[in-house]
mmCIF file of C-alpha atoms in Angstrom:
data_model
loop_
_atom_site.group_PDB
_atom_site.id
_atom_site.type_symbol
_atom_site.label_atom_id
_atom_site.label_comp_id
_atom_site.label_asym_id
_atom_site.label_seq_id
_atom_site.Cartn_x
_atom_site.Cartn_y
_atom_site.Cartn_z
ATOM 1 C CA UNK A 1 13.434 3.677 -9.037
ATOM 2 C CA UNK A 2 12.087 5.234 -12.235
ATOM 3 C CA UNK A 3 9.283 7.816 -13.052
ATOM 4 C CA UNK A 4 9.708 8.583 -16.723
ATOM 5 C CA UNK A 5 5.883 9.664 -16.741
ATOM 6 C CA UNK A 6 6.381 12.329 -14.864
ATOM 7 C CA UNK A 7 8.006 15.526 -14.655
ATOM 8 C CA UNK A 8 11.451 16.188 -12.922
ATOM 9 C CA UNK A 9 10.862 19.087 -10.462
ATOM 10 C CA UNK A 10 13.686 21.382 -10.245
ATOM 11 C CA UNK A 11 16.713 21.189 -7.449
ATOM 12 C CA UNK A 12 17.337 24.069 -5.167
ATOM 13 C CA UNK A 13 21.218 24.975 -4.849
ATOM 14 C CA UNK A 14 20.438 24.084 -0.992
ATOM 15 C CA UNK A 15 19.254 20.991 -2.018
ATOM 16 C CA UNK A 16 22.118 20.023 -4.593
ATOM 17 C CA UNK A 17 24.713 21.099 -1.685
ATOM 18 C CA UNK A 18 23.143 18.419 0.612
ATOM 19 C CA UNK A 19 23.065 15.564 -2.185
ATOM 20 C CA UNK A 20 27.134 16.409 -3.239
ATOM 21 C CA UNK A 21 28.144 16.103 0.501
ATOM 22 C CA UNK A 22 25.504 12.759 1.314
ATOM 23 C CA UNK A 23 27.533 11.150 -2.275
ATOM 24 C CA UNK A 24 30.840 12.386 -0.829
ATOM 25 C CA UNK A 25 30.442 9.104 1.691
ATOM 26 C CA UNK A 26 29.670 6.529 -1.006
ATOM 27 C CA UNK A 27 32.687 8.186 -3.040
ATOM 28 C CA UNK A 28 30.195 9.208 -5.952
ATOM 29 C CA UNK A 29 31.401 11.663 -8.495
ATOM 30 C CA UNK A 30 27.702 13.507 -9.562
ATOM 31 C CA UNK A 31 26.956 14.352 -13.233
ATOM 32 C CA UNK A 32 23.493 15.650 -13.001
ATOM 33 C CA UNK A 33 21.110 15.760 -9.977
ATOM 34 C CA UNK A 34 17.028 16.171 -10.193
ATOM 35 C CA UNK A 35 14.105 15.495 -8.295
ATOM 36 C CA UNK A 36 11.371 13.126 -9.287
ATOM 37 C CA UNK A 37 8.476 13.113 -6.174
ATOM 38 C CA UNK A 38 10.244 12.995 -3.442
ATOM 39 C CA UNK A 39 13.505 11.518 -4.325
ATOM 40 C CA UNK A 40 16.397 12.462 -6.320
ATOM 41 C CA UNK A 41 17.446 11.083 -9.862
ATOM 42 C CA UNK A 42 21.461 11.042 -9.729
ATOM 43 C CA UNK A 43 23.632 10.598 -12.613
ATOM 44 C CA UNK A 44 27.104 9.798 -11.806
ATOM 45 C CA UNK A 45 30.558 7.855 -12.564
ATOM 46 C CA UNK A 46 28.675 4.570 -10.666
ATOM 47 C CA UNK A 47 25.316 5.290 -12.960
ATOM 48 C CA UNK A 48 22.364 6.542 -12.247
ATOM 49 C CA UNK A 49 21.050 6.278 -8.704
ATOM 50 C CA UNK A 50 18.317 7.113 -6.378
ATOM 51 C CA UNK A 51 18.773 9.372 -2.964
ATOM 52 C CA UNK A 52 16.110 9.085 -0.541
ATOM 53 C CA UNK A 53 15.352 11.498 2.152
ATOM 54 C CA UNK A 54 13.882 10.159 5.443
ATOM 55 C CA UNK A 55 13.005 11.703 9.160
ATOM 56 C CA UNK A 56 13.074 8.533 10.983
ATOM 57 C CA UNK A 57 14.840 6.016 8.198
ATOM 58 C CA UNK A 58 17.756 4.255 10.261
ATOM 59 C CA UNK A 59 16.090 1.188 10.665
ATOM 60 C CA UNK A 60 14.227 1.398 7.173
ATOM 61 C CA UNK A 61 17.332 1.807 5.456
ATOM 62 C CA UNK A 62 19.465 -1.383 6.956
ATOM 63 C CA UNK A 63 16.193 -3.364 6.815
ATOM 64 C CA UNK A 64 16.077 -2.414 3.006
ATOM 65 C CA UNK A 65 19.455 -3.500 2.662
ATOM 66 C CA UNK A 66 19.568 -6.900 4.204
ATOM 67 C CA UNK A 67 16.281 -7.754 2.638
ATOM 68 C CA UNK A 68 17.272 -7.078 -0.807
ATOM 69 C CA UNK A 69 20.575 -8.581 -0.700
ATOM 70 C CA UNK A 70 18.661 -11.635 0.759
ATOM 71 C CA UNK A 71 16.119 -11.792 -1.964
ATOM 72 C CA UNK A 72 19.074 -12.135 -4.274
ATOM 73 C CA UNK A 73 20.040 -15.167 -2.628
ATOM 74 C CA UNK A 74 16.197 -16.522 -3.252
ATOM 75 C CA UNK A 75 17.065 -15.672 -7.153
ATOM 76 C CA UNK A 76 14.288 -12.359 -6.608
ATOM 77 C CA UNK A 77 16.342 -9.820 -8.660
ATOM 78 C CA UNK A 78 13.190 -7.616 -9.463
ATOM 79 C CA UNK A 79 14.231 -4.970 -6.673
ATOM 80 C CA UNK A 80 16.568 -1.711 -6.447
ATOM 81 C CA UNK A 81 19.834 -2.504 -5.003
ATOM 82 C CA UNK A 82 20.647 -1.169 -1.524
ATOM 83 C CA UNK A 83 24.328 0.586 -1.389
ATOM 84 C CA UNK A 84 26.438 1.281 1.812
ATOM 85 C CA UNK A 85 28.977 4.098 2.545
ATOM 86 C CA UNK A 86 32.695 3.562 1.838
ATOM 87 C CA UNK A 87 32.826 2.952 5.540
ATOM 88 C CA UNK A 88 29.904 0.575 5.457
ATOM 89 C CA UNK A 89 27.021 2.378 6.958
ATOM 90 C CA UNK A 90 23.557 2.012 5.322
ATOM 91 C CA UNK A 91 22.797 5.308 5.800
ATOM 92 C CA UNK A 92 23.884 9.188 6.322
ATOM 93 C CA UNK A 93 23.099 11.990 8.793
ATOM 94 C CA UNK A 94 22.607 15.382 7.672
ATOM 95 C CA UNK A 95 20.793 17.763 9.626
ATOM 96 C CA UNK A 96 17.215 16.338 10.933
ATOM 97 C CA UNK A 97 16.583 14.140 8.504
ATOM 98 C CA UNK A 98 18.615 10.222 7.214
ATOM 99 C CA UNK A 99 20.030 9.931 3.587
ATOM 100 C CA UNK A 100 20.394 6.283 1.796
ATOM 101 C CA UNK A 101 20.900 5.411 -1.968
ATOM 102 C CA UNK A 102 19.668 2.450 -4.377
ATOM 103 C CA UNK A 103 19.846 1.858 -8.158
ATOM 104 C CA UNK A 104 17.638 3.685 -10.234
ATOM 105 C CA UNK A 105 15.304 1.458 -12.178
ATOM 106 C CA UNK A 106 15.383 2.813 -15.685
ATOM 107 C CA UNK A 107 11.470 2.385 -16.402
ATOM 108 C CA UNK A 108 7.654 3.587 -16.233
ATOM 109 C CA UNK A 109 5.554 3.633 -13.016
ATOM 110 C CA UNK A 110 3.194 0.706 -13.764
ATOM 111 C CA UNK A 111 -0.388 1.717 -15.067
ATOM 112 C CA UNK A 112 -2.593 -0.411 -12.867
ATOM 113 C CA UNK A 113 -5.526 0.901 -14.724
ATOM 114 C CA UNK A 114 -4.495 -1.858 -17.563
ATOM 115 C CA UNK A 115 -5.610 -4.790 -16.587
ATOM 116 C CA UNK A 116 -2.743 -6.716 -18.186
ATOM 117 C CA UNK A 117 -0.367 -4.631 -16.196
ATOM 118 C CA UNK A 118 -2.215 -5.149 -13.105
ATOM 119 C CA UNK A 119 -1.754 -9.055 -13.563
ATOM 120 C CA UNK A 120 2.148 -8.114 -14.115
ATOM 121 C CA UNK A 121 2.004 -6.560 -10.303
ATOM 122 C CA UNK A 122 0.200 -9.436 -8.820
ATOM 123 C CA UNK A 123 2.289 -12.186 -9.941
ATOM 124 C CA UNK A 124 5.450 -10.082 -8.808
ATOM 125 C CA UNK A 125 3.802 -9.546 -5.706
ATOM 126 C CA UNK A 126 3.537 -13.884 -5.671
ATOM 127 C CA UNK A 127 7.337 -13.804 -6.160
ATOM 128 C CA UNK A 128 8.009 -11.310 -3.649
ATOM 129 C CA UNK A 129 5.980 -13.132 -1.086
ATOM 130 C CA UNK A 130 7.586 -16.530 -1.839
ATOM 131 C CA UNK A 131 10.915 -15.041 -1.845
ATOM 132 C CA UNK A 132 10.776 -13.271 1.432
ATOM 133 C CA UNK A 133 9.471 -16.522 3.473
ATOM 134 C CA UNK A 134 12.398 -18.166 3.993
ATOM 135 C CA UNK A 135 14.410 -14.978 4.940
ATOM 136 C CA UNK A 136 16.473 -15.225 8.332
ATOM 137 C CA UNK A 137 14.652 -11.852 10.323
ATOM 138 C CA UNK A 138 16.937 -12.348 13.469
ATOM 139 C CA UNK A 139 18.921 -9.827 12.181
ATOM 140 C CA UNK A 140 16.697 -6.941 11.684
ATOM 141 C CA UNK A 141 13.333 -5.245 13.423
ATOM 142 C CA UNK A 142 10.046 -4.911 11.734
ATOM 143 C CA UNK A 143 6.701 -3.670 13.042
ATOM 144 C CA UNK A 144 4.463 -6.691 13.561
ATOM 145 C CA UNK A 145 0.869 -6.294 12.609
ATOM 146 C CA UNK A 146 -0.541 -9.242 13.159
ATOM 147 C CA UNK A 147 -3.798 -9.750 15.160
ATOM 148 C CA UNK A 148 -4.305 -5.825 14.507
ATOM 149 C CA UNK A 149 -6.934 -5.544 11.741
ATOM 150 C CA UNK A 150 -9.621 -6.434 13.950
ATOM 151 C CA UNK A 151 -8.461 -3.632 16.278
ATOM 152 C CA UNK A 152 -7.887 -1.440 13.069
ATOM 153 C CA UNK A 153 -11.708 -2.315 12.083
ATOM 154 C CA UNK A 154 -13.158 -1.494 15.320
ATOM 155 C CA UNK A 155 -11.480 2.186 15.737
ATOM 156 C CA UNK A 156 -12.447 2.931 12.190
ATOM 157 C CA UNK A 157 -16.210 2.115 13.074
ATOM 158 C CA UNK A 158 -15.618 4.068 16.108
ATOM 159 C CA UNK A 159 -14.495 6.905 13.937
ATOM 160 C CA UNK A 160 -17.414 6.853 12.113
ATOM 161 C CA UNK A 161 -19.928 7.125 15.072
ATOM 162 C CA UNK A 162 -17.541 10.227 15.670
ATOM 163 C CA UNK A 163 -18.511 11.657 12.780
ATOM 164 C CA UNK A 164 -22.185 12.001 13.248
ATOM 165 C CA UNK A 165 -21.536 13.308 16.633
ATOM 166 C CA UNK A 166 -19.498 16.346 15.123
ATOM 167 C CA UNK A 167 -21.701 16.487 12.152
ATOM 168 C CA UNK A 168 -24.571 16.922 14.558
ATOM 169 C CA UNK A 169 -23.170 19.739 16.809
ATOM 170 C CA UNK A 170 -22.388 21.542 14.292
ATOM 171 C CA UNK A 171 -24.977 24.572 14.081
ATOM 172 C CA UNK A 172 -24.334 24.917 10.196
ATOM 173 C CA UNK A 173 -23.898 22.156 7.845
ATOM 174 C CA UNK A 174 -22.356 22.411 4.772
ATOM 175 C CA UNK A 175 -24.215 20.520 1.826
ATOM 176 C CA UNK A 176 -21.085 17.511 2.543
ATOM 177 C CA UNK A 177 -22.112 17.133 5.844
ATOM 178 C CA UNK A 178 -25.894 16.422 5.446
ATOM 179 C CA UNK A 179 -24.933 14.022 2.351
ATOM 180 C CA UNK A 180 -22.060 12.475 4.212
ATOM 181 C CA UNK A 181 -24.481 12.156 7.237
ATOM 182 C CA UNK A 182 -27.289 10.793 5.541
ATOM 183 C CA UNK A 183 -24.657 7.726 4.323
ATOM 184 C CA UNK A 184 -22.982 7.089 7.970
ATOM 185 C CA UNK A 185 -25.590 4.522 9.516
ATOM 186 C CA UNK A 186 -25.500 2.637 6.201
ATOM 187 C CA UNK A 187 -21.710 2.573 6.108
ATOM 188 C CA UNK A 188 -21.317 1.950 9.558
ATOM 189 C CA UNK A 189 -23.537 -1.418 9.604
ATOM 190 C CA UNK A 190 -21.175 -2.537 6.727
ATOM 191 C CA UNK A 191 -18.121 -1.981 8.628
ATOM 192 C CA UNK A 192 -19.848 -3.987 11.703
ATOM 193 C CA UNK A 193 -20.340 -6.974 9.064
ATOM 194 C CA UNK A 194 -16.333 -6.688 7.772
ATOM 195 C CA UNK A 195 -15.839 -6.933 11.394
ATOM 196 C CA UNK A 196 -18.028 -9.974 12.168
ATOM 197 C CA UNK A 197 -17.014 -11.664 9.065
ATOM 198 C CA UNK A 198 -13.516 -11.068 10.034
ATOM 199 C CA UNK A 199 -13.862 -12.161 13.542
ATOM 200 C CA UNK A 200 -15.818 -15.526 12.272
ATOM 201 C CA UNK A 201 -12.868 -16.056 10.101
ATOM 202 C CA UNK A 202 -9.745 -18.082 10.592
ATOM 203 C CA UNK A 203 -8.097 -14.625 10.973
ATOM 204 C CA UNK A 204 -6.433 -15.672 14.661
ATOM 205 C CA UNK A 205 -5.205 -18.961 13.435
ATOM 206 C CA UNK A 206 -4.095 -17.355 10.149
ATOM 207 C CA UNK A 207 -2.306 -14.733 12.600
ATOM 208 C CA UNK A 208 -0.714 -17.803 14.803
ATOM 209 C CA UNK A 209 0.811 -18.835 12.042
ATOM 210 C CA UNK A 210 2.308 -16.062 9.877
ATOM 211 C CA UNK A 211 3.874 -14.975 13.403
ATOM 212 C CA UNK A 212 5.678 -18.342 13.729
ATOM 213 C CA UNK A 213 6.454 -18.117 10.089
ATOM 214 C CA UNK A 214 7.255 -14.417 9.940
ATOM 215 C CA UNK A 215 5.203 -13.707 7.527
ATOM 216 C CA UNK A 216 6.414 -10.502 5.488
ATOM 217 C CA UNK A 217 4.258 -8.047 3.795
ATOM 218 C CA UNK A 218 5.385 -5.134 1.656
ATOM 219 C CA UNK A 219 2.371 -2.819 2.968
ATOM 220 C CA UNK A 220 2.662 -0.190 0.217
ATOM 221 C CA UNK A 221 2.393 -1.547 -2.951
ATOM 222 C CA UNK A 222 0.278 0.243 -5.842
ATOM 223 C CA UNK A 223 1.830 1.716 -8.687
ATOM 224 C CA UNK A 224 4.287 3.791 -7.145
ATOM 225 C CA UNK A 225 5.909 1.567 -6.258
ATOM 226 C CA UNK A 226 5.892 -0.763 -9.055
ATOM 227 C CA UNK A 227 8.101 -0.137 -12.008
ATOM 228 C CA UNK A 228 7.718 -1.449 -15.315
ATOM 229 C CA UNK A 229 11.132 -2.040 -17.386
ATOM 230 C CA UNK A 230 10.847 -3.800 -20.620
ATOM 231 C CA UNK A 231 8.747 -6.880 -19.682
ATOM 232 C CA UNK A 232 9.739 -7.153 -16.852
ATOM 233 C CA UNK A 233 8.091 -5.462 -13.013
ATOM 234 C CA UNK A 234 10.523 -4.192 -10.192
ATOM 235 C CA UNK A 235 9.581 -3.935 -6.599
ATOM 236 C CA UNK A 236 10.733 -0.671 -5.356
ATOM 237 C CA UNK A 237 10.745 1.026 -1.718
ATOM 238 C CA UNK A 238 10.707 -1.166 1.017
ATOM 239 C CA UNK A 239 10.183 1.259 3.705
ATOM 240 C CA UNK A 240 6.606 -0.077 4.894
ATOM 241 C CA UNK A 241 7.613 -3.711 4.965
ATOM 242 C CA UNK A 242 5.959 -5.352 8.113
ATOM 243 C CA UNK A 243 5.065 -8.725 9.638
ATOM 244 C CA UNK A 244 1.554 -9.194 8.857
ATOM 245 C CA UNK A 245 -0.394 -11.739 6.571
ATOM 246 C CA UNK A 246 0.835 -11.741 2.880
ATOM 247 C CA UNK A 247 -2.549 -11.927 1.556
ATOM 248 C CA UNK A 248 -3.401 -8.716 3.257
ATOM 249 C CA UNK A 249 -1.023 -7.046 0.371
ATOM 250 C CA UNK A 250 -3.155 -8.869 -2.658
ATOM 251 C CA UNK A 251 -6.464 -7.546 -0.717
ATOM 252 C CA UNK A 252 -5.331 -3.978 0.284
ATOM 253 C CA UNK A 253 -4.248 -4.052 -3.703
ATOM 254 C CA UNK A 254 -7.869 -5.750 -5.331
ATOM 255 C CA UNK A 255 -9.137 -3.102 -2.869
ATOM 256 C CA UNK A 256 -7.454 0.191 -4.302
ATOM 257 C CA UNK A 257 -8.218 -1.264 -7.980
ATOM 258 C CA UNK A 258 -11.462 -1.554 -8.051
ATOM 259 C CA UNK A 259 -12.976 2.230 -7.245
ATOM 260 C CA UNK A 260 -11.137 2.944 -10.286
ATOM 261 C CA UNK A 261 -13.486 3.419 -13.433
ATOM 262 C CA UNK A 262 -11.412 0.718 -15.010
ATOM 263 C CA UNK A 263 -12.354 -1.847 -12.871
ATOM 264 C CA UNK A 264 -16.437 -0.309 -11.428
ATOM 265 C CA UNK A 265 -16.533 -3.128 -8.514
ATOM 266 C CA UNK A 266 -16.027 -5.887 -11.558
ATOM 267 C CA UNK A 267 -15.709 -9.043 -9.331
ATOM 268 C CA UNK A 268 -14.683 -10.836 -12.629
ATOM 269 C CA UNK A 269 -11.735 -9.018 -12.838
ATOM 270 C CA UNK A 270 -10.357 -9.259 -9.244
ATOM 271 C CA UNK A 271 -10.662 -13.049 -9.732
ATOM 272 C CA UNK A 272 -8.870 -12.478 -13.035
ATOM 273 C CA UNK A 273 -6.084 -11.212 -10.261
ATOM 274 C CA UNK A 274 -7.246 -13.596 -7.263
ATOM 275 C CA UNK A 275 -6.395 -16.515 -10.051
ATOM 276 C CA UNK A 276 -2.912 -15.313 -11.297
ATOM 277 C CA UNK A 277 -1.438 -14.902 -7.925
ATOM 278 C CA UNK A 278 -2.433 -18.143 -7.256
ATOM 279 C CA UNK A 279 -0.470 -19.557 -9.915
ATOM 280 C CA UNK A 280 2.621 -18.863 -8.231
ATOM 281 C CA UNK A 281 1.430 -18.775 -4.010
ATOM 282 C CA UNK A 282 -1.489 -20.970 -3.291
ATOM 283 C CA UNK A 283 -4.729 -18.997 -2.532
ATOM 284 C CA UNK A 284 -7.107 -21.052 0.333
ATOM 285 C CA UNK A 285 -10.770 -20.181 0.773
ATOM 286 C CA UNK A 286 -9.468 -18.707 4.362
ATOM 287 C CA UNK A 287 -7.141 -16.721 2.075
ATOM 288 C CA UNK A 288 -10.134 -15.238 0.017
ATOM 289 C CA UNK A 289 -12.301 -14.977 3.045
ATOM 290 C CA UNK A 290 -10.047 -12.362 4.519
ATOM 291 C CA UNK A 291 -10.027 -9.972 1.224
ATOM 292 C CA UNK A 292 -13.325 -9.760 1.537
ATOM 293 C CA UNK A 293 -13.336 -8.791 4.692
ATOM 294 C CA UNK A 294 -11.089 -6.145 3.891
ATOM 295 C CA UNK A 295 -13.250 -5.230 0.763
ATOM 296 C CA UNK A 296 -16.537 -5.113 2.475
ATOM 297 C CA UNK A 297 -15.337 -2.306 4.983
ATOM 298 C CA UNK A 298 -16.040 1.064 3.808
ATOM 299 C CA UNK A 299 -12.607 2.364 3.614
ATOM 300 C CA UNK A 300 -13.313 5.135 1.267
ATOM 301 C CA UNK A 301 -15.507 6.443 2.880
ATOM 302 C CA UNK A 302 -14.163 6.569 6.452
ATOM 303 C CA UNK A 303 -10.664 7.718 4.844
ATOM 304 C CA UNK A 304 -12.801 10.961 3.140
ATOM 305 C CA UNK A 305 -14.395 11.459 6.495
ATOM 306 C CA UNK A 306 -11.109 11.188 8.854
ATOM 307 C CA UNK A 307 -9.567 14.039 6.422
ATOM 308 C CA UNK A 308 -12.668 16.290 6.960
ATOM 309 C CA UNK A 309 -13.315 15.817 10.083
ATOM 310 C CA UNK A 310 -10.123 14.842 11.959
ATOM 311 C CA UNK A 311 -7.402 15.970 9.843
ATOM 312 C CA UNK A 312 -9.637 19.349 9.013
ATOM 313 C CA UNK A 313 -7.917 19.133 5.172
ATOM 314 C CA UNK A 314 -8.087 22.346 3.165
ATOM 315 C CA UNK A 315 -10.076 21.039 0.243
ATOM 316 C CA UNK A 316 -12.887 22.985 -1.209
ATOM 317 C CA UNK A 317 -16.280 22.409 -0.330
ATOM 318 C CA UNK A 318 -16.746 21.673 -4.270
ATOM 319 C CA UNK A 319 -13.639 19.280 -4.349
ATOM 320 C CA UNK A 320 -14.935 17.077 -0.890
ATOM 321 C CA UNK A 321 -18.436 17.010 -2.935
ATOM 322 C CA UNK A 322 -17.104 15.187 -5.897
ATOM 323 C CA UNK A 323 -14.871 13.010 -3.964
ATOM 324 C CA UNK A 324 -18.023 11.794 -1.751
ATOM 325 C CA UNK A 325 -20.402 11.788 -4.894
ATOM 326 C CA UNK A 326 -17.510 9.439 -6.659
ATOM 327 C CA UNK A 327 -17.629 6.811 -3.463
ATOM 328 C CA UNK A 328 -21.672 6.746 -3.282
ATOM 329 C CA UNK A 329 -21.901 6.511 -7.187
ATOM 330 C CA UNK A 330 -20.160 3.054 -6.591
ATOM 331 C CA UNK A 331 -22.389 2.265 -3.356
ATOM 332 C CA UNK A 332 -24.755 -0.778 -5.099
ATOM 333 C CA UNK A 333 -21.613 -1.707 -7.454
ATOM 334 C CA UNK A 334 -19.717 -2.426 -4.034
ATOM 335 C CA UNK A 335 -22.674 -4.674 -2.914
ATOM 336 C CA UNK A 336 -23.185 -6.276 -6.221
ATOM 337 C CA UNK A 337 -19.654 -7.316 -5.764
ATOM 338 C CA UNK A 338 -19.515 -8.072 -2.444
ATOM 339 C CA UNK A 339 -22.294 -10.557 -3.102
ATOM 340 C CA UNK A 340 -20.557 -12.001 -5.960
ATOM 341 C CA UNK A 341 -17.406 -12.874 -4.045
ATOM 342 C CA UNK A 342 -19.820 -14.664 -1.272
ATOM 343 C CA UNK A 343 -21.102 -16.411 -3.922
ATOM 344 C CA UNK A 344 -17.661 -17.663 -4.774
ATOM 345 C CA UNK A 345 -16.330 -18.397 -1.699
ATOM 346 C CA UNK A 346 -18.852 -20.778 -0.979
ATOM 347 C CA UNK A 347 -18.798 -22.283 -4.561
ATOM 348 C CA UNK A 348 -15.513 -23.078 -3.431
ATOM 349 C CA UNK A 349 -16.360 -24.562 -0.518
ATOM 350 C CA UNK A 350 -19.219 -26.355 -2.038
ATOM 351 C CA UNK A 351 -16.692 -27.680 -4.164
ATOM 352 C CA UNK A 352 -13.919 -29.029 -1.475
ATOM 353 C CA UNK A 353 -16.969 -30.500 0.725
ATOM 354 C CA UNK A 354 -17.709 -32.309 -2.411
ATOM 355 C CA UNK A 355 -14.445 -33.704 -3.089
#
């Protein structure tokens, strides 16, 4: 892993006492320790390394390892390397908490807002996913989440009919709650049509068979965890891998891209990304039909909700303003573009029906 665009925070002597003894099992001599987010940047007589602090890690952490040093195998090489304890654990104990270390990936965090960089992720993200589908899982356990977005749509539309139950008990309404009430019917009929669409979609059979296949996603990647070295992109963190279907990645990615100003719902430019996945992992129409399913549900806004009114976060009134403003400034770009991508997929279909 590599951050060089931002800031090393400072390492407590607690901190630096913990790191000496965790290195003391992989027989690491330390040069320099310091923290970059929530990992630590060590220099030392075997280079410069990452150390990775985790609550509940143990199975993360051999997982990490065999899939990496499988990957290899599939001639993927764009991911840090795994390393075990002189006695061949993946992992150690200290306190509450797990400790495992990888190579430190000497680059920049990727800047997703550049287009051209964006392209770089997707087409690793086309590698990854080929690389990983042959992979032997017998060895290891990983959460399956297959069949679930349907369930995941449904409580989040549930969540939302929450909402404007609290919002209207509440004797006095702040100026977010009467503008994030006056959105929740419209936002809630769209997340009933990413439901239906995703229900009428070849979703179950999709599901069938990435569960027979074992279908691996990496279900966290966005820029930090995409590192940029030369010309080259490096996959990094494989905590959240899961079983689910790989195109959920490429959608869940499309998806987090395009509320950015950069990108202002542009349909032209997710198929700019749609298309250069495809040229290394085939994209079907099925394929497309389930990003925009996931793109048509109104996961902004149901994430800024949950965090005022389930999570109770301590933002200002002025700060959860702007936030909601941003997401309902983008409202008719979303449907422009939601439109657009209909329009596609059944060009497409037009198009095999033809042939």
């Amino acid at each position: 892993m590599s951050v060089k665009n931002y800031h090393s925070d400072r390492v407590t002597d607690k901190e630096r006492n913990i790191i000496e003894i965790v290195l003391h099992h992989y027989d690491i001599n330390i040069h320099n320790i310091s923290k970059v987010r929530s990992v630590y940047k060590v220099e030392s007589d075997k280079g410069t390394l990452c150390v990775k602090r985790a609550k509940n890690g143990r199975r993360k952490a051999q997982n990490g390892y065999y899939l990496v040093e499988n990957l290899k195998k599939n001639n993927f090489y764009n991911t840090a390397t795994y390393f075990r304890t002189y006695r061949g654990k993946y992992y150690v104990e200290y306190g509450k908490h797990i400790y495992y270390v990888t190579s430190w990936i000497d680059g920049t965090e990727c800047n997703v807002s550049d287009i051209n960089e964006a392209i770089g992720c997707v087409e690793l993200l086309a590698k990854f996913h080929n690389a990983v589908a042959s992979i032997d899982l017998s060895n290891i356990k990983l959460k399956n989440n297959l069949k679930n977005w349907p369930k995941i749509f449904y409580s989040n539309v549930l969540d939302l009919e929450k909402f404007k139950s609290y919002i209207n008990r509440k004797v006095i309404r702040t100026q977010f709650d009467n503008l994030y009430y006056d959105y929740i019917d419209m936002y809630y009929h769209r997340g009933l049509t990413a439901l239906t669409f995703l229900n009428s979609s070849n979703y179950y059979k999709l599901s069938k068979e990435a569960n027979n296949q074992k279908s691996i996603c990496h279900n966290s990647f966005y820029y930090q965890n995409i590192i940029k070295k030369g010309n080259q992109y490096y996959l990094i963190d494989l905590d959240s891998v899961i079983i689910d279907l790989q195109i959920m990645d490429l959608g869940n990615f499309i998806r987090r891209l395009m509320s950015k100003s950069e990108y202002h719902w542009d349909f032209s430019k997710a198929k700019i990304l749609i298309e250069h996945y495809s040229l290394f992992k085939t994209v079907t129409v099925e394929d497309l039909e389930l990003i925009l399913s996931l793109l048509i549900f109104p996961y902004r806004f149901w994430k800024l909700g949950k965090k005022r009114y389930i999570k109770h976060k301590s933002w200002s009134e002025t700060k959860y303003l702007k936030k909601l403003n941003k997401i309902l400034k983008y409202s008719l770009d979303e449907q422009r573009f939601i439109e657009s991508f209909m329009n596609y997929i059944n060009m497409l279909k037009d198009r095999a029906d033809f042939n």
